[in-house]
Short mmCIF file of C-alpha atoms in Angstrom, two decimals:
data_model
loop_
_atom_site.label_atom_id
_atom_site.label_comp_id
_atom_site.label_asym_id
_atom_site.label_seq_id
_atom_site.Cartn_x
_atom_site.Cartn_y
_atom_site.Cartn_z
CA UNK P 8 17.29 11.95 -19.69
CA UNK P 9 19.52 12.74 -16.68
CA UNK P 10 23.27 13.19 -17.08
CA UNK P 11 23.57 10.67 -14.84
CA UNK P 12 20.58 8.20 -16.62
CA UNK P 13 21.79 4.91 -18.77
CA UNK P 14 19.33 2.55 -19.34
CA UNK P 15 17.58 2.36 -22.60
CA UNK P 16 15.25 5.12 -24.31
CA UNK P 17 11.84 3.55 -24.09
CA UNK P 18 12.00 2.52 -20.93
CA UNK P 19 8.49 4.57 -20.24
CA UNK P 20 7.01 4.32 -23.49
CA UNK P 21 4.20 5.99 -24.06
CA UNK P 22 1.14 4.77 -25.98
CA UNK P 23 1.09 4.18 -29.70
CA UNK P 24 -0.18 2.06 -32.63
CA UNK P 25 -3.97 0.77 -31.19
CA UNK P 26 -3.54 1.31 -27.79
CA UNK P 27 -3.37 5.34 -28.48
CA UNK P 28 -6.49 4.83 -30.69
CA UNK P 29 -8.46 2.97 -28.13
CA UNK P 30 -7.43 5.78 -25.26
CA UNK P 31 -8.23 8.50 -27.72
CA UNK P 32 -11.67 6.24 -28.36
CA UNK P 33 -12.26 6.06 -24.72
CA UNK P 34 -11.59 9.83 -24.65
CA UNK P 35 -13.83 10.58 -26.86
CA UNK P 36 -16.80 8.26 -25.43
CA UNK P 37 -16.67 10.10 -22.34
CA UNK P 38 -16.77 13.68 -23.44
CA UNK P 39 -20.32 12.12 -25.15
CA UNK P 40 -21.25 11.01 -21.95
CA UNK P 41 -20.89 14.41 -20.39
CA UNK P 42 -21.88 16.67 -23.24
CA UNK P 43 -18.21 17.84 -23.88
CA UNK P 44 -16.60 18.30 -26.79
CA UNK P 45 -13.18 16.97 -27.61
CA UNK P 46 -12.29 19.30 -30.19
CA UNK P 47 -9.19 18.87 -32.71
CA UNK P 48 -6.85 21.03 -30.63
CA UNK P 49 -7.77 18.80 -27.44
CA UNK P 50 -7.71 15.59 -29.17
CA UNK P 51 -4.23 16.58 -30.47
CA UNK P 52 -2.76 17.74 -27.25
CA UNK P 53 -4.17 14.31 -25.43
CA UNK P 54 -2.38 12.62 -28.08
CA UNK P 55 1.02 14.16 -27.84
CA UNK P 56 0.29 13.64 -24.22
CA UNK P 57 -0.55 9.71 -24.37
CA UNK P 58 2.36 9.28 -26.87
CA UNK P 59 5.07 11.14 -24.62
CA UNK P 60 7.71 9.07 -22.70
CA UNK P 61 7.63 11.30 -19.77
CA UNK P 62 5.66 14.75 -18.36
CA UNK P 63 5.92 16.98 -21.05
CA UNK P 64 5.70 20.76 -20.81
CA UNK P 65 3.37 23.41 -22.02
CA UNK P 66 6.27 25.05 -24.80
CA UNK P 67 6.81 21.37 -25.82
CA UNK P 68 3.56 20.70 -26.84
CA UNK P 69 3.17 24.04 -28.70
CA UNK P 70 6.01 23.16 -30.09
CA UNK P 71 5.20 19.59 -31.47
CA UNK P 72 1.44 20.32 -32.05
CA UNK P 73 1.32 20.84 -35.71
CA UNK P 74 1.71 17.43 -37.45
CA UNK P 75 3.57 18.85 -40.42
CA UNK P 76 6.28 20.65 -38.02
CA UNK P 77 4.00 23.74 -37.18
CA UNK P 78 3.46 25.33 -33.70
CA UNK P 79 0.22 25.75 -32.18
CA UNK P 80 -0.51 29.34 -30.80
CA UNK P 81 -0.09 28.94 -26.69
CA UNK P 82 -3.54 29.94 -25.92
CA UNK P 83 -4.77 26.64 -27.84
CA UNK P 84 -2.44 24.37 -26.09
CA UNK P 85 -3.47 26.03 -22.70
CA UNK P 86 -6.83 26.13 -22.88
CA UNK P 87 -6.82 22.64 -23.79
CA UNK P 88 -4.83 21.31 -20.93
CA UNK P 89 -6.96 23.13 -18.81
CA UNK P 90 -10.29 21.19 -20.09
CA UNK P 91 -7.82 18.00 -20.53
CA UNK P 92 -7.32 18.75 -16.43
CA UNK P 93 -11.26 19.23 -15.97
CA UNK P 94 -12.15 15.96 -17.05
CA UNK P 95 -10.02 14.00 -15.86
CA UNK P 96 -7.76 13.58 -19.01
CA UNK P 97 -4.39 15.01 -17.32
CA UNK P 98 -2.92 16.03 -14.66
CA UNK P 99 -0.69 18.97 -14.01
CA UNK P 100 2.76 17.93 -12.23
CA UNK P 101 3.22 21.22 -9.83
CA UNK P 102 7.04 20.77 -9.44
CA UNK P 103 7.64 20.02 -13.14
CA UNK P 104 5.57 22.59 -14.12
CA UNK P 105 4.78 19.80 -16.67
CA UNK P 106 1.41 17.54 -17.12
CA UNK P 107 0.76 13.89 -18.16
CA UNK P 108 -2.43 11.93 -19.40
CA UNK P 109 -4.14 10.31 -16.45
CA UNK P 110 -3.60 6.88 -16.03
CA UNK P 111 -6.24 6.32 -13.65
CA UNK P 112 -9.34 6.58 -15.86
CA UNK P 113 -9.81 10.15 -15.21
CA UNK P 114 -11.88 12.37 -12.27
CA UNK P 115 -12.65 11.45 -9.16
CA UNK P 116 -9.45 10.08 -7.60
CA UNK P 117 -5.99 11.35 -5.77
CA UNK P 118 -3.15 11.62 -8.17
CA UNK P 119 -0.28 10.60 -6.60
CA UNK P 120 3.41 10.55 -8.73
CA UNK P 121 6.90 8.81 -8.78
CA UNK P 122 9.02 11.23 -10.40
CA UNK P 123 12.79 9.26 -11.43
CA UNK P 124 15.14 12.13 -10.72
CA UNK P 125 17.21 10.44 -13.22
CA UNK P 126 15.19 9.74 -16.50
CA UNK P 127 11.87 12.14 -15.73
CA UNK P 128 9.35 9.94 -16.40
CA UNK P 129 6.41 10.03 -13.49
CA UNK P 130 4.14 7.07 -12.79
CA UNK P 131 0.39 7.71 -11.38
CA UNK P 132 -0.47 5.87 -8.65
CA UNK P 133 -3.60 5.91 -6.77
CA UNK P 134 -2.69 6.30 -2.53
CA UNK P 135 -4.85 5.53 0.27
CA UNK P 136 -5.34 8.83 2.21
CA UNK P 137 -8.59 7.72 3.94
CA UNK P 138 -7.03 8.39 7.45
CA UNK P 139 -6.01 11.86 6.24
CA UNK P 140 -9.40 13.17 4.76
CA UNK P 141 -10.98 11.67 8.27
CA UNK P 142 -8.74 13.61 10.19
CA UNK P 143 -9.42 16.56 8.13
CA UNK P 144 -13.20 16.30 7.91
CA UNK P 145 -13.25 15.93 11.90
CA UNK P 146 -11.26 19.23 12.00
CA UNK P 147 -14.16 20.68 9.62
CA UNK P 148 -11.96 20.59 6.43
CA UNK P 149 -13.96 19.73 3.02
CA UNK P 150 -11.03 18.64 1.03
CA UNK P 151 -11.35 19.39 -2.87
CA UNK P 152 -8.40 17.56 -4.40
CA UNK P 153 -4.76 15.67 -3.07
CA UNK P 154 -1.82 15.54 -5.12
CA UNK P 155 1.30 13.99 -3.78
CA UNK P 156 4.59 13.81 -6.12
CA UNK P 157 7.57 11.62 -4.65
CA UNK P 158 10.75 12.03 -5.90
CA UNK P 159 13.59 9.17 -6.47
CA UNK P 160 14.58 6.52 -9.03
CA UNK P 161 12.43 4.28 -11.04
CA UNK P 162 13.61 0.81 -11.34
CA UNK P 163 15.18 1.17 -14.75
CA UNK P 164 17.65 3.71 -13.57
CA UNK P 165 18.57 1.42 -10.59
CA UNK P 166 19.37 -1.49 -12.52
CA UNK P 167 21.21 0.41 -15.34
#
């Protein structure tokens, strides 16, 4: 938290108990839909990711990825976020340099973030940019993908 953050820990919590079981049972449903494969070291770093209280770092999830206190080697953890990011699983937070399990249910929309300044923790949000991706498609732009991160205080660092 923020030097400057005093409300509660757990004021984001992240998931646990059955609702990380039934996101990591959605997870894997999917990936049979597509074909995909959501392999131990994916399933564990969409875990640490669904169980975080706020966007959590590459060298944090190496570090927490063994579940008796062990690292993972980087590559793992990277090449997993990247597939995680493919499907729809995560999203990469550009000016944390940090990434966080979509909330959205996955591919196919704009990510949009709140980012507290005070606490860290970032809440998806799905904006309405349909005047924006007119404007751009009449200027001949074929726009791929929109994130938008907005920085300030979440309401639990207001009221504390």
């Amino acid at each position: 938290m923020g030097t400057e953050c005093h409300h509660a820990d757990g004021a984001h919590p992240g998931l646990k108990g059955p609702a990380l079981s039934h996101a990591l049972a959605l997870a894997e449903s999917r990936c049979a839909i597509t074909q995909e494969r959501l392999t131990a070291p994916r399933r564990r770093v969409l875990e640490l990711l669904l169980e975080a209280n706020a966007p959590q770092k590459a060298y944090d999830l190496i570090a927490a990825f063994g579940e008796h206190g062990e690292p993972a080697k980087p590559p793992t953890v990277y090449r997993a976020l990247e597939f995680l990011e493919r499907l729809g699983f995560a999203h990469r937070i550009e000016s944390l340099n940090a990434y966080v399990p979509c909330r959205m249910d996955g591919k196919g929309h704009r990510a949009a973030f709140l980012i507290c300044d005070c606490c860290g923790a970032a809440e998806e949000f799905e904006p309405d940019f349909s005047s924006q991706l007119a404007a751009a498609q009449q200027a001949g732009y074929q726009v791929s993908t929109i994130t938008l991160e907005a920085r300030g205080r979440c309401a639990a660092c207001r009221e504390s």
